[in-house]
Tab-separated table of C-alpha atoms and ligand atoms in Angstrom:
chain	number	residue	atom	x	y	z
E	1	UNK	CA	-0.108	0.064	-0.219
E	2	UNK	CA	1.403	3.651	-1.090
E	3	UNK	CA	2.434	5.076	2.006
E	4	UNK	CA	2.006	8.413	1.449
E	5	UNK	CA	-2.178	8.042	1.022
E	6	UNK	CA	-1.180	6.118	4.225
E	7	UNK	CA	0.108	9.143	5.723
E	8	UNK	CA	-2.168	11.422	3.842
E	9	UNK	CA	-5.725	9.375	5.470
E	10	UNK	CA	-4.465	8.523	8.565
E	11	UNK	CA	-1.499	11.038	10.187
E	12	UNK	CA	1.255	8.866	9.922
E	13	UNK	CA	3.641	6.295	8.700
E	14	UNK	CA	1.513	3.096	9.860
E	15	UNK	CA	1.011	0.421	7.944
E	16	UNK	CA	-2.353	-0.642	6.295
E	17	UNK	CA	-3.193	-3.140	2.887
E	18	UNK	CA	-5.827	-2.023	0.373
E	19	UNK	CA	-8.528	-3.507	2.731
E	20	UNK	CA	-7.500	-1.870	5.864
E	21	UNK	CA	-6.687	0.890	4.082
E	22	UNK	CA	-10.428	1.680	2.277
E	23	UNK	CA	-12.438	0.477	5.865
E	24	UNK	CA	-10.219	2.928	8.221
E	25	UNK	CA	-11.678	5.805	9.934
E	26	UNK	CA	-9.868	8.963	8.282
E	27	UNK	CA	-7.836	10.855	11.061
E	28	UNK	CA	-9.478	14.252	10.591
E	29	UNK	CA	-12.265	12.360	12.049
E	30	UNK	CA	-11.325	9.786	14.845
E	31	UNK	CA	-9.822	12.698	17.166
E	32	UNK	CA	-13.771	14.103	17.073
E	33	UNK	CA	-15.212	10.036	17.443
E	34	UNK	CA	-13.282	9.937	20.473
E	35	UNK	CA	-13.491	12.498	22.134
E	36	UNK	CA	-16.627	11.313	24.165
E	37	UNK	CA	-14.305	8.235	25.821
E	38	UNK	CA	-12.518	10.186	27.722
E	39	UNK	CA	-11.223	8.337	30.756
E	40	UNK	CA	-14.081	5.191	29.845
E	41	UNK	CA	-13.203	1.315	29.677
E	42	UNK	CA	-14.200	1.084	25.596
E	43	UNK	CA	-14.838	-1.907	23.984
E	44	UNK	CA	-13.830	-1.705	20.392
E	45	UNK	CA	-15.566	-3.751	17.705
E	46	UNK	CA	-13.820	-4.300	15.170
E	47	UNK	CA	-10.829	-3.394	15.614
E	48	UNK	CA	-9.382	-3.144	11.298
E	49	UNK	CA	-5.839	-2.210	11.217
E	50	UNK	CA	-6.048	-0.199	14.765
E	51	UNK	CA	-6.479	3.983	13.343
E	52	UNK	CA	-9.661	4.460	15.851
E	53	UNK	CA	-8.529	2.103	18.304
E	54	UNK	CA	-4.942	4.536	18.418
E	55	UNK	CA	-7.366	7.910	18.704
E	56	UNK	CA	-10.088	6.218	21.433
E	57	UNK	CA	-6.538	5.007	23.110
E	58	UNK	CA	-4.871	8.070	23.407
E	59	UNK	CA	-7.778	9.257	25.730
E	60	UNK	CA	-10.020	5.923	27.145
E	61	UNK	CA	-8.693	4.663	30.601
E	62	UNK	CA	-8.264	1.452	27.986
E	63	UNK	CA	-9.346	-0.456	25.290
E	64	UNK	CA	-10.415	-3.864	25.160
E	65	UNK	CA	-10.500	-4.485	20.739
E	66	UNK	CA	-11.850	-7.398	19.178
E	67	UNK	CA	-11.131	-7.879	15.150
E	68	UNK	CA	-12.042	-11.801	13.396
E	69	UNK	CA	-8.860	-11.192	10.702
E	70	UNK	CA	-5.618	-12.260	12.297
E	71	UNK	CA	-4.005	-10.032	9.661
E	72	UNK	CA	-5.607	-7.018	10.586
E	73	UNK	CA	-5.204	-7.748	13.508
E	74	UNK	CA	-1.039	-7.846	13.481
E	75	UNK	CA	-1.763	-4.449	11.336
E	76	UNK	CA	-3.502	-3.085	14.031
E	77	UNK	CA	-1.066	-4.595	16.833
E	78	UNK	CA	2.384	-2.677	14.487
E	79	UNK	CA	0.162	0.189	14.487
E	80	UNK	CA	-0.759	0.794	18.046
E	81	UNK	CA	3.013	0.203	18.824
E	82	UNK	CA	4.052	2.549	16.324
E	83	UNK	CA	0.926	5.044	17.858
E	84	UNK	CA	3.356	4.554	21.513
E	85	UNK	CA	-0.128	3.365	22.932
E	86	UNK	CA	0.841	-0.594	22.473
E	87	UNK	CA	0.015	-1.361	26.853
E	88	UNK	CA	-3.498	0.614	26.726
E	89	UNK	CA	-5.217	-1.832	24.839
E	90	UNK	CA	-5.932	-5.530	24.637
E	91	UNK	CA	-6.422	-7.031	21.819
E	92	UNK	CA	-9.171	-9.961	22.002
E	93	UNK	CA	-9.355	-12.632	18.431
E	94	UNK	CA	-12.324	-14.222	17.014
E	95	UNK	CA	-15.920	-13.014	16.021
E	96	UNK	CA	-18.060	-9.933	18.427
E	97	UNK	CA	-21.233	-11.805	17.557
E	98	UNK	CA	-19.377	-15.350	19.758
E	99	UNK	CA	-21.318	-15.867	23.285
E	100	UNK	CA	-18.084	-16.768	24.328
E	101	UNK	CA	-16.353	-14.263	23.217
E	102	UNK	CA	-18.713	-12.028	24.285
E	103	UNK	CA	-19.141	-13.918	27.965
E	104	UNK	CA	-15.472	-13.629	28.490
E	105	UNK	CA	-15.158	-9.623	27.677
E	106	UNK	CA	-13.856	-7.524	30.682
E	107	UNK	CA	-16.076	-4.906	32.383
E	108	UNK	CA	-16.545	-2.265	30.007
E	109	UNK	CA	-18.350	1.237	30.338
E	110	UNK	CA	-18.835	2.081	26.331
E	111	UNK	CA	-18.373	0.904	23.021
E	112	UNK	CA	-18.074	1.944	19.920
E	113	UNK	CA	-18.599	-0.757	17.120
E	114	UNK	CA	-17.736	0.403	13.190
E	115	UNK	CA	-18.530	-3.182	11.409
E	116	UNK	CA	-17.034	-3.406	8.183
E	117	UNK	CA	-19.305	-2.106	5.387
E	118	UNK	CA	-16.143	-1.171	2.923
E	119	UNK	CA	-17.372	-3.156	-0.073
E	120	UNK	CA	-20.825	-1.182	0.055
E	121	UNK	CA	-20.788	0.694	-2.853
E	122	UNK	CA	-22.826	4.380	-3.325
E	123	UNK	CA	-25.194	3.063	-5.508
E	124	UNK	CA	-25.826	-0.780	-3.533
E	125	UNK	CA	-28.337	-1.346	-1.612
E	126	UNK	CA	-27.653	-0.896	2.659
E	127	UNK	CA	-29.597	-2.299	5.193
E	128	UNK	CA	-30.219	-1.164	8.891
E	129	UNK	CA	-32.114	-3.866	9.627
E	130	UNK	CA	-31.369	-7.713	8.417
E	131	UNK	CA	-27.969	-5.917	7.537
E	132	UNK	CA	-25.299	-6.194	5.191
E	133	UNK	CA	-22.642	-5.158	7.107
E	134	UNK	CA	-19.567	-7.372	8.884
E	135	UNK	CA	-20.633	-8.613	11.511
E	136	UNK	CA	-24.721	-6.966	10.988
E	137	UNK	CA	-24.672	-3.958	12.026
E	138	UNK	CA	-28.014	-4.262	13.614
E	139	UNK	CA	-27.178	-7.650	15.583
E	140	UNK	CA	-24.144	-5.592	16.885
E	141	UNK	CA	-25.942	-3.068	18.502
E	142	UNK	CA	-28.099	-5.303	20.179
E	143	UNK	CA	-26.126	-7.297	21.297
E	144	UNK	CA	-23.618	-5.182	22.384
E	145	UNK	CA	-25.898	-2.941	24.257
E	146	UNK	CA	-26.848	-6.285	26.463
E	147	UNK	CA	-23.519	-5.138	28.190
E	148	UNK	CA	-24.022	-1.167	28.120
E	149	UNK	CA	-25.812	1.585	26.651
E	150	UNK	CA	-22.869	3.748	26.430
E	151	UNK	CA	-22.733	2.961	22.732
E	152	UNK	CA	-20.928	5.076	18.935
E	153	UNK	CA	-22.813	2.888	16.297
E	154	UNK	CA	-20.323	4.051	13.189
E	155	UNK	CA	-22.477	3.357	9.943
E	156	UNK	CA	-22.448	4.256	5.829
E	157	UNK	CA	-23.508	7.304	4.409
E	158	UNK	CA	-26.146	5.950	2.359
E	159	UNK	CA	-28.200	4.343	4.822
E	160	UNK	CA	-32.494	5.111	4.652
E	161	UNK	CA	-32.689	6.314	8.239
E	162	UNK	CA	-36.426	5.525	8.220
E	163	UNK	CA	-34.926	1.658	9.511
E	164	UNK	CA	-33.160	3.405	12.468
E	165	UNK	CA	-36.777	4.361	14.034
E	166	UNK	CA	-36.866	1.475	16.279
E	167	UNK	CA	-33.806	2.151	18.300
E	168	UNK	CA	-33.238	3.804	21.686
E	169	UNK	CA	-32.896	7.441	21.895
E	170	UNK	CA	-30.048	8.779	20.077
E	171	UNK	CA	-28.254	11.324	18.438
E	172	UNK	CA	-27.314	11.208	14.334
E	173	UNK	CA	-24.402	12.857	13.909
E	174	UNK	CA	-23.509	13.484	10.019
E	175	UNK	CA	-19.750	13.173	9.335
E	176	UNK	CA	-18.354	15.378	6.696
E	177	UNK	CA	-15.001	16.317	4.503
E	178	UNK	CA	-16.053	19.233	2.575
E	179	UNK	CA	-19.361	18.953	1.108
E	180	UNK	CA	-19.088	15.009	0.916
E	181	UNK	CA	-20.668	13.090	3.749
E	182	UNK	CA	-19.074	10.232	4.679
E	183	UNK	CA	-20.568	9.021	7.851
E	184	UNK	CA	-23.519	8.885	10.366
E	185	UNK	CA	-22.556	8.244	13.877
E	186	UNK	CA	-25.407	7.194	16.158
E	187	UNK	CA	-24.551	7.859	19.826
E	188	UNK	CA	-27.101	6.287	22.623
E	189	UNK	CA	-26.722	6.692	26.301
E	190	UNK	CA	-24.356	8.408	27.972
E	191	UNK	CA	-22.342	9.325	24.553
E	192	UNK	CA	-25.487	11.320	23.504
E	193	UNK	CA	-25.027	15.062	23.566
E	194	UNK	CA	-28.490	16.588	22.057
E	195	UNK	CA	-30.949	14.387	21.000
E	196	UNK	CA	-31.798	13.631	16.823
E	197	UNK	CA	-29.850	14.768	14.023
E	198	UNK	CA	-26.102	17.035	14.273
E	199	UNK	CA	-23.442	17.385	11.643
E	200	UNK	CA	-19.484	17.620	11.839
E	201	UNK	CA	-17.934	19.087	9.304
E	202	UNK	CA	-14.278	18.935	8.645
E	203	UNK	CA	-13.364	22.238	5.919
E	204	UNK	CA	-10.721	20.718	2.743
W	1	SAM	C1	-14.990	-1.176	9.496
W	1	SAM	S1	-14.116	-1.914	10.111
W	1	SAM	C2	-12.815	-1.447	11.754
W	1	SAM	C3	-12.051	0.059	11.095
W	1	SAM	C4	-11.471	0.789	12.172
W	1	SAM	N1	-12.058	1.367	12.751
W	1	SAM	C5	-10.185	1.886	11.821
W	1	SAM	O1	-10.607	2.589	11.606
W	1	SAM	O2	-9.376	1.179	11.223
W	1	SAM	C6	-14.228	-3.551	10.151
W	1	SAM	C7	-13.640	-4.758	11.175
W	1	SAM	O3	-14.392	-5.911	11.154
W	1	SAM	C8	-13.539	-6.942	10.959
W	1	SAM	N2	-15.008	-7.776	11.145
W	1	SAM	C9	-15.854	-8.030	10.365
W	1	SAM	N3	-16.830	-9.209	10.999
W	1	SAM	C10	-16.321	-9.297	12.105
W	1	SAM	C11	-16.782	-9.928	13.367
W	1	SAM	N4	-18.416	-11.119	13.401
W	1	SAM	N5	-16.179	-9.790	14.734
W	1	SAM	C12	-15.473	-9.292	14.472
W	1	SAM	N6	-14.834	-8.437	13.773
W	1	SAM	C13	-15.076	-8.661	12.726
W	1	SAM	C14	-13.145	-6.999	9.633
W	1	SAM	O4	-12.103	-7.672	9.493
W	1	SAM	C15	-12.993	-5.372	9.881
W	1	SAM	O5	-11.241	-5.602	9.867
């Protein structure tokens, strides 16, 4: 993967492959997304190559992060070393929807959920209910909500927001790079600042 592109998207000399590059969140968003996790014990799912893990580890008291793909996890471990936060992160390998993994999680008080939707291109139909992300966003939310109600859930910009109607009270933040709507982030529980739709813009 081109190191200049990695530096531009993630802010430093990190490792990534084509897939983890594409699904990693831009560094102009990760600090903002992590701000609400100050001093919390955070469960992150899923790790990818660790670009949100780095931002969370900077502010959280500890991060427990779960990833199903070993190659992604190896990249994340290397990136956390490079960022200097390896001691603040516990890495778990496996499927976050596996009951055995859920049962063994250490205590947490908030969760950051970023399922994989990199292959869902604009124009593809995206479903939140019976979701086509990996893991499915609706199932993931339901399972983690049993552990903590303090959740941030990242979703693609092309969701049909009518599908979110049954969810608990939330703040639905639209994140923009310039005029381009890149992501939604839904905040629940103590992470919610204002109920309803808000926006965060990075000028370019
Ligand atoms: C969108 S990426 C996370 C990117 C990360 N937030 C970043 O900014 O670098 C989603 C990750 O979920 C992983 N994943 C998919 N299904 C999973 C599952 N059932 N359990 C744990 N991880 C899973 C994928 O391998 C992928 O690395």
